[in-house]
Tab-separated table of C-alpha atoms in Angstrom:
chain	number	residue	atom	x	y	z
A	1	MET	CA	7.661	9.018	12.738
A	2	ALA	CA	8.756	12.455	11.483
A	3	PRO	CA	6.331	14.626	9.459
A	4	ARG	CA	8.117	13.911	6.157
A	5	ARG	CA	7.969	10.163	6.516
A	6	ALA	CA	4.242	10.596	7.583
A	7	PHE	CA	3.539	12.256	4.222
A	8	ARG	CA	5.580	9.724	2.345
A	9	ARG	CA	3.521	6.905	3.745
A	10	LEU	CA	0.356	8.950	3.042
A	11	LEU	CA	1.339	9.488	-0.820
A	12	GLY	CA	2.106	5.656	-1.444
A	13	HIS	CA	4.118	2.703	0.002
A	14	PRO	CA	6.840	0.922	-1.932
A	15	HIS	CA	6.062	-2.700	-1.912
A	16	VAL	CA	7.121	-5.695	-4.345
A	17	HIS	CA	5.375	-8.668	-5.768
A	18	GLY	CA	7.773	-10.600	-8.285
A	19	VAL	CA	4.887	-12.106	-10.326
A	20	GLU	CA	2.938	-8.566	-10.852
A	21	ALA	CA	6.396	-7.230	-11.606
A	22	ALA	CA	6.681	-9.554	-14.407
A	23	ARG	CA	3.199	-8.861	-15.642
A	24	GLU	CA	3.870	-5.268	-15.647
A	25	ARG	CA	6.960	-5.861	-17.975
A	26	GLN	CA	4.763	-7.976	-20.309
A	27	ARG	CA	2.459	-5.132	-20.600
A	28	GLU	CA	5.248	-3.088	-22.190
A	29	ARG	CA	4.942	-5.353	-25.389
A	30	LEU	CA	1.969	-3.331	-26.329
A	31	PRO	CA	3.102	-0.568	-28.422
A	32	ALA	CA	3.704	2.761	-26.588
A	33	ALA	CA	1.597	4.773	-28.997
A	34	VAL	CA	-1.170	2.627	-28.201
A	35	ARG	CA	-0.875	2.534	-24.485
A	36	ARG	CA	-0.509	6.254	-24.339
A	37	GLY	CA	-3.630	6.821	-26.599
A	38	LEU	CA	-5.578	4.701	-24.145
A	39	GLY	CA	-4.195	6.649	-21.415
A	40	GLY	CA	-5.202	10.053	-22.840
A	41	PHE	CA	-8.670	8.800	-23.370
A	42	ALA	CA	-8.798	7.746	-19.741
A	43	ARG	CA	-7.567	11.134	-18.380
A	44	HIS	CA	-10.689	12.708	-19.967
A	45	ALA	CA	-13.118	9.979	-18.988
A	46	PRO	CA	-15.537	10.372	-16.200
A	47	ALA	CA	-14.015	9.763	-12.871
A	48	GLY	CA	-16.274	6.704	-12.057
A	49	MET	CA	-15.635	4.956	-15.385
A	50	LYS	CA	-14.579	1.315	-14.747
A	51	GLY	CA	-10.987	0.664	-16.034
A	52	ARG	CA	-10.159	4.381	-15.990
A	53	ASN	CA	-7.447	3.920	-13.523
A	54	PHE	CA	-5.821	0.925	-15.264
A	55	LEU	CA	-5.776	2.669	-18.669
A	56	GLN	CA	-3.837	5.784	-17.059
A	57	HIS	CA	-1.528	3.198	-15.357
A	58	LEU	CA	-1.078	1.427	-18.612
A	59	ALA	CA	0.135	4.460	-20.328
A	60	LEU	CA	3.205	4.807	-18.290
A	61	ASP	CA	6.502	3.333	-19.131
A	62	GLY	CA	9.013	1.083	-17.188
A	63	HIS	CA	9.701	2.153	-13.505
A	64	GLU	CA	7.096	4.805	-13.745
A	65	ARG	CA	4.437	2.287	-14.241
A	66	TYR	CA	5.572	0.362	-11.113
A	67	LEU	CA	5.775	3.360	-8.989
A	68	ASP	CA	2.347	4.411	-10.265
A	69	SER	CA	0.950	1.034	-8.995
A	70	ILE	CA	2.330	1.601	-5.364
A	71	THR	CA	1.169	5.363	-5.221
A	72	MET	CA	-1.961	5.876	-3.141
A	73	PHE	CA	-2.661	9.289	-4.815
A	74	ARG	CA	-1.460	10.423	-8.261
A	75	GLN	CA	-0.194	14.029	-8.362
A	76	GLU	CA	-3.454	15.353	-9.953
A	77	GLU	CA	-5.220	13.676	-7.211
A	78	GLN	CA	-2.718	15.084	-4.674
A	79	ARG	CA	-3.773	18.590	-5.944
A	80	GLU	CA	-7.415	17.861	-5.311
A	81	LEU	CA	-6.777	16.435	-1.923
A	82	PHE	CA	-4.380	18.790	-0.279
A	83	SER	CA	-4.759	22.558	0.549
A	84	PRO	CA	-2.679	24.798	-1.750
A	85	ASP	CA	0.098	25.360	0.588
A	86	VAL	CA	0.516	21.639	1.519
A	87	PHE	CA	0.330	20.498	-2.156
A	88	ALA	CA	3.091	22.996	-2.833
A	89	LEU	CA	5.350	21.644	-0.121
A	90	VAL	CA	4.634	17.924	-1.053
A	91	SER	CA	5.033	18.472	-4.925
A	92	ALA	CA	8.301	20.084	-4.374
A	93	GLY	CA	10.110	16.796	-4.180
A	94	SER	CA	9.362	13.084	-4.792
A	95	PRO	CA	8.877	10.492	-2.290
A	96	TRP	CA	10.086	8.069	-4.691
A	97	GLN	CA	13.743	9.456	-5.337
A	98	GLU	CA	15.356	6.302	-3.703
A	99	ALA	CA	13.007	3.936	-5.323
A	100	THR	CA	13.721	5.437	-8.737
A	101	ALA	CA	17.443	5.462	-8.315
A	102	CYS	CA	17.208	1.681	-7.355
A	103	LEU	CA	14.828	0.884	-10.259
A	104	THR	CA	17.007	2.696	-12.740
A	105	ALA	CA	20.301	1.256	-11.561
A	106	ARG	CA	22.291	-0.416	-14.994
A	107	ASP	CA	24.327	-2.802	-12.758
A	108	ARG	CA	21.418	-4.596	-11.143
A	109	HIS	CA	18.794	-6.898	-12.784
A	110	TRP	CA	15.375	-5.430	-12.473
A	111	LEU	CA	13.981	-8.265	-10.313
A	112	SER	CA	17.028	-7.795	-7.925
A	113	SER	CA	16.042	-4.032	-7.766
A	114	LEU	CA	12.488	-4.846	-6.818
A	115	GLN	CA	13.582	-7.402	-4.171
A	116	HIS	CA	15.970	-4.666	-2.773
A	117	LEU	CA	13.010	-2.429	-2.356
A	118	ASP	CA	10.977	-5.049	-0.719
A	119	MET	CA	13.701	-5.778	1.863
A	120	LYS	CA	14.261	-2.028	2.559
A	121	ALA	CA	10.552	-0.937	2.777
A	122	TYR	CA	7.621	-3.246	2.376
A	123	LEU	CA	8.752	-6.133	4.703
A	124	PRO	CA	10.122	-4.001	7.560
A	125	LEU	CA	7.675	-1.165	7.393
A	126	ASP	CA	4.371	-2.934	6.403
A	127	ILE	CA	3.802	-6.734	6.766
A	128	LEU	CA	6.327	-7.670	9.246
A	129	THR	CA	5.364	-4.841	11.460
A	130	LYS	CA	1.630	-5.867	11.496
A	131	VAL	CA	2.274	-9.450	12.077
A	132	ASP	CA	4.737	-8.561	15.145
A	133	ARG	CA	2.227	-6.215	16.604
A	134	MET	CA	-0.778	-8.488	16.168
A	135	SER	CA	0.901	-11.608	17.264
A	136	MET	CA	2.510	-9.986	20.424
A	137	ALA	CA	-0.975	-8.334	21.181
A	138	HIS	CA	-2.156	-12.082	21.792
A	139	SER	CA	1.037	-13.072	23.484
A	140	ILE	CA	2.228	-15.107	20.256
A	141	GLU	CA	5.892	-15.148	19.322
A	142	ALA	CA	5.934	-15.218	15.636
A	143	ARG	CA	8.845	-16.461	13.618
A	144	VAL	CA	9.641	-16.074	9.926
A	145	PRO	CA	11.939	-18.906	8.848
A	146	LEU	CA	12.373	-17.759	5.244
A	147	LEU	CA	13.666	-14.420	6.587
A	148	ASP	CA	16.754	-16.051	8.462
A	149	HIS	CA	19.793	-13.890	7.544
A	150	LYS	CA	21.771	-16.844	6.139
A	151	LEU	CA	18.989	-18.024	3.860
A	152	ILE	CA	18.508	-14.534	2.663
A	153	GLU	CA	22.144	-14.028	2.216
A	154	PHE	CA	22.156	-17.325	-0.068
A	155	ALA	CA	19.012	-16.305	-1.933
A	156	ALA	CA	20.703	-13.067	-2.860
A	157	THR	CA	23.207	-15.215	-4.748
A	158	ILE	CA	20.703	-17.171	-7.031
A	159	PRO	CA	20.313	-15.913	-10.390
A	160	PRO	CA	17.011	-13.918	-11.136
A	161	ALA	CA	16.097	-16.678	-13.670
A	162	LEU	CA	15.857	-19.204	-10.883
A	163	LYS	CA	13.568	-16.937	-8.747
A	164	LEU	CA	10.867	-15.961	-11.423
A	165	ARG	CA	10.068	-18.012	-14.420
A	166	ASP	CA	7.164	-17.907	-16.692
A	167	GLY	CA	5.214	-15.984	-14.063
A	168	THR	CA	5.897	-18.646	-11.348
A	169	GLY	CA	7.526	-16.831	-8.203
A	170	LYS	CA	9.901	-18.694	-5.893
A	171	TYR	CA	10.653	-21.013	-8.782
A	172	ILE	CA	13.692	-22.713	-7.685
A	173	PHE	CA	12.228	-22.892	-4.159
A	174	LYS	CA	9.154	-24.872	-5.380
A	175	LYS	CA	11.417	-27.083	-7.585
A	176	ALA	CA	13.441	-28.041	-4.420
A	177	LEU	CA	10.480	-28.956	-2.299
A	178	ARG	CA	8.795	-31.285	-5.277
A	179	GLY	CA	8.201	-34.379	-3.748
A	180	LEU	CA	8.385	-33.156	-0.180
A	181	VAL	CA	5.179	-30.865	-0.467
A	182	PRO	CA	1.885	-32.057	-2.103
A	183	ALA	CA	1.894	-30.640	-5.669
A	184	PRO	CA	-1.606	-28.894	-5.097
A	185	VAL	CA	0.016	-27.039	-2.350
A	186	LEU	CA	2.845	-25.856	-4.657
A	187	ARG	CA	0.594	-24.996	-7.470
A	188	LYS	CA	-1.795	-22.996	-5.164
A	189	PRO	CA	-1.467	-19.279	-5.766
A	190	LYS	CA	-0.294	-16.915	-2.914
A	191	GLN	CA	-3.358	-15.756	-0.539
A	192	GLY	CA	-3.286	-13.034	1.744
A	193	PHE	CA	-5.234	-12.095	4.683
A	194	GLY	CA	-7.312	-9.184	3.762
A	195	ILE	CA	-9.452	-6.988	5.876
A	196	PRO	CA	-12.819	-6.221	4.722
A	197	LEU	CA	-12.583	-2.608	4.444
A	198	GLY	CA	-15.425	-2.349	1.929
A	199	ARG	CA	-18.022	-3.948	4.058
A	200	TRP	CA	-16.918	-1.833	7.142
A	201	PHE	CA	-17.042	1.575	5.259
A	202	LYS	CA	-20.390	0.679	3.770
A	203	GLY	CA	-21.904	0.125	6.998
A	204	ARG	CA	-20.840	-0.020	10.704
A	205	LEU	CA	-17.825	2.144	10.397
A	206	HIS	CA	-19.258	4.940	8.196
A	207	GLU	CA	-20.266	7.191	10.716
A	208	PHE	CA	-16.933	6.690	12.602
A	209	VAL	CA	-15.004	7.582	9.583
A	210	ARG	CA	-17.090	10.632	8.856
A	211	GLU	CA	-16.680	12.021	12.151
A	212	LEU	CA	-13.005	11.272	12.289
A	213	LEU	CA	-12.132	12.523	8.948
A	214	MET	CA	-14.413	15.505	8.875
A	215	SER	CA	-14.042	16.582	12.498
A	216	GLU	CA	-13.504	20.524	13.313
A	217	LYS	CA	-10.064	19.401	14.536
A	218	ALA	CA	-9.078	17.945	11.066
A	219	ARG	CA	-10.550	20.906	9.319
A	220	ARG	CA	-8.427	23.431	11.594
A	221	ARG	CA	-5.210	21.531	10.714
A	222	GLY	CA	-5.693	22.841	7.224
A	223	LEU	CA	-4.044	19.823	5.372
A	224	PHE	CA	-6.662	18.706	3.339
A	225	LYS	CA	-9.608	20.466	1.190
A	226	PRO	CA	-12.793	19.492	3.077
A	227	ALA	CA	-14.604	18.921	-0.372
A	228	ALA	CA	-12.110	16.443	-1.140
A	229	ILE	CA	-12.435	14.565	2.115
A	230	GLU	CA	-16.362	14.705	1.583
A	231	ALA	CA	-15.914	13.098	-1.743
A	232	LEU	CA	-13.856	10.123	-0.425
A	233	VAL	CA	-16.094	9.554	2.528
A	234	SER	CA	-19.372	9.602	0.320
A	235	GLY	CA	-17.861	7.278	-2.248
A	236	ARG	CA	-17.395	4.599	0.484
A	237	GLY	CA	-17.416	1.041	-0.611
A	238	ALA	CA	-15.888	1.578	-3.990
A	239	SER	CA	-12.812	-0.739	-4.285
A	240	ASP	CA	-10.511	2.014	-5.269
A	241	LEU	CA	-11.392	4.142	-2.392
A	242	ASN	CA	-11.059	1.709	0.417
A	243	LEU	CA	-7.363	1.722	0.888
A	244	ARG	CA	-7.454	5.582	0.373
A	245	LEU	CA	-9.868	5.899	3.248
A	246	TRP	CA	-7.753	3.386	5.463
A	247	THR	CA	-4.715	5.547	4.801
A	248	LEU	CA	-6.349	8.863	5.733
A	249	ILE	CA	-7.760	7.305	8.914
A	250	SER	CA	-4.333	6.001	10.114
A	251	PHE	CA	-2.857	9.491	9.235
A	252	GLU	CA	-5.519	11.440	11.171
A	253	LEU	CA	-4.985	9.256	14.323
A	254	TRP	CA	-1.261	9.716	13.820
A	255	ALA	CA	-1.783	13.510	13.524
A	256	GLN	CA	-4.093	13.857	16.452
A	257	ARG	CA	-1.244	12.192	18.568
A	258	PHE	CA	2.082	13.718	17.387
A	259	LEU	CA	0.680	17.012	15.583
A	260	ASP	CA	-2.080	18.209	17.865
A	261	GLY	CA	-0.566	16.582	21.057
A	262	ALA	CA	-4.179	15.754	22.383
A	263	TRP	CA	-4.673	12.313	21.412
A	264	ARG	CA	-7.078	10.027	23.336
A	265	PRO	CA	-8.317	6.494	22.518
A	266	LEU	CA	-11.249	6.080	19.962
A	267	PRO	CA	-13.821	3.356	20.663
A	268	LEU	CA	-15.323	1.926	17.533
A	269	PRO	CA	-19.137	1.456	17.250
A	270	ALA	CA	-20.602	-1.308	19.286
A	271	ALA	CA	-21.928	-2.958	16.162
A	272	MET	CA	-18.174	-4.188	15.619
A	273	GLY	CA	-18.780	-6.660	18.450
A	274	GLU	CA	-16.455	-6.153	21.473
A	275	PRO	CA	-15.139	-2.594	21.610
A	276	LEU	CA	-11.998	-2.183	19.644
A	277	ILE	CA	-9.636	0.677	20.858
A	278	LEU	CA	-7.888	2.449	18.069
A	279	GLY	CA	-4.523	3.651	19.364
A	280	PRO	CA	-1.036	2.512	20.559
A	281	ALA	CA	-2.297	2.561	24.115
A	282	ALA	CA	-4.852	-0.106	23.378
A	283	PRO	CA	-4.817	-3.064	25.824
A	284	ALA	CA	-4.071	-6.468	24.456
A	285	GLU	CA	-7.351	-7.984	24.900
A	286	ALA	CA	-9.200	-5.055	23.077
A	287	VAL	CA	-7.390	-5.624	19.899
A	288	ARG	CA	-8.863	-7.616	16.976
A	289	ALA	CA	-6.926	-8.305	13.846
């Protein structure tokens, strides 16, 4: 992974969820003046106020609101996080140039644009990568039948109105399965496989995270402001900080290997159970999803 791409992954990650995208568009029905007024109030509200991020998000329009929802650190937060030289570098361009061009294309339905981003980024760079690595680590050959190229090519010809209707995703697919799959299964909302980051960062991983992100090695690299890292680590457990900390942990491990050139596996605390080695050289039996 090149440094430019590493920073892009640090700032945010483009993923698509059709139902959430539909809800985003429904929020546009609230008058723009009202949304912007609420956003202005939120910008001057205390940093820990509940709902502050949501109101700032609501104040944006169209594709800007979508991109904001998939951004890990907003620009003003980047200014607080990065050292001045690094901020000047990353703020000179936008990691969302390709996504913006796709979302603002006039020859394509908005849902098709989101699905295009999904196919180009979220699937190959995130969930499929994780499934492949975790399954292969346990000698399991995973298959994704709904991503068969012939099925994908056919799905691309289906009108958007048959893919998402009244907040129901995979609409035509579920209609086709009616009578073959129990109705409660078809009505059940999508459920992911979340990692309990909050519990980890509150307890058994707290010292591990602090030592990793606030090490002398990380400070010498000069990419981040120590005070900003301290604030994030000290605020552990807050739901809006967990993914940010996870992102910074991933970046730091990447930096130790590819920027410092002196990487070594890092054992997790014994409280996690069996030792879990963080790093690409970890033996299969030491990996726990």
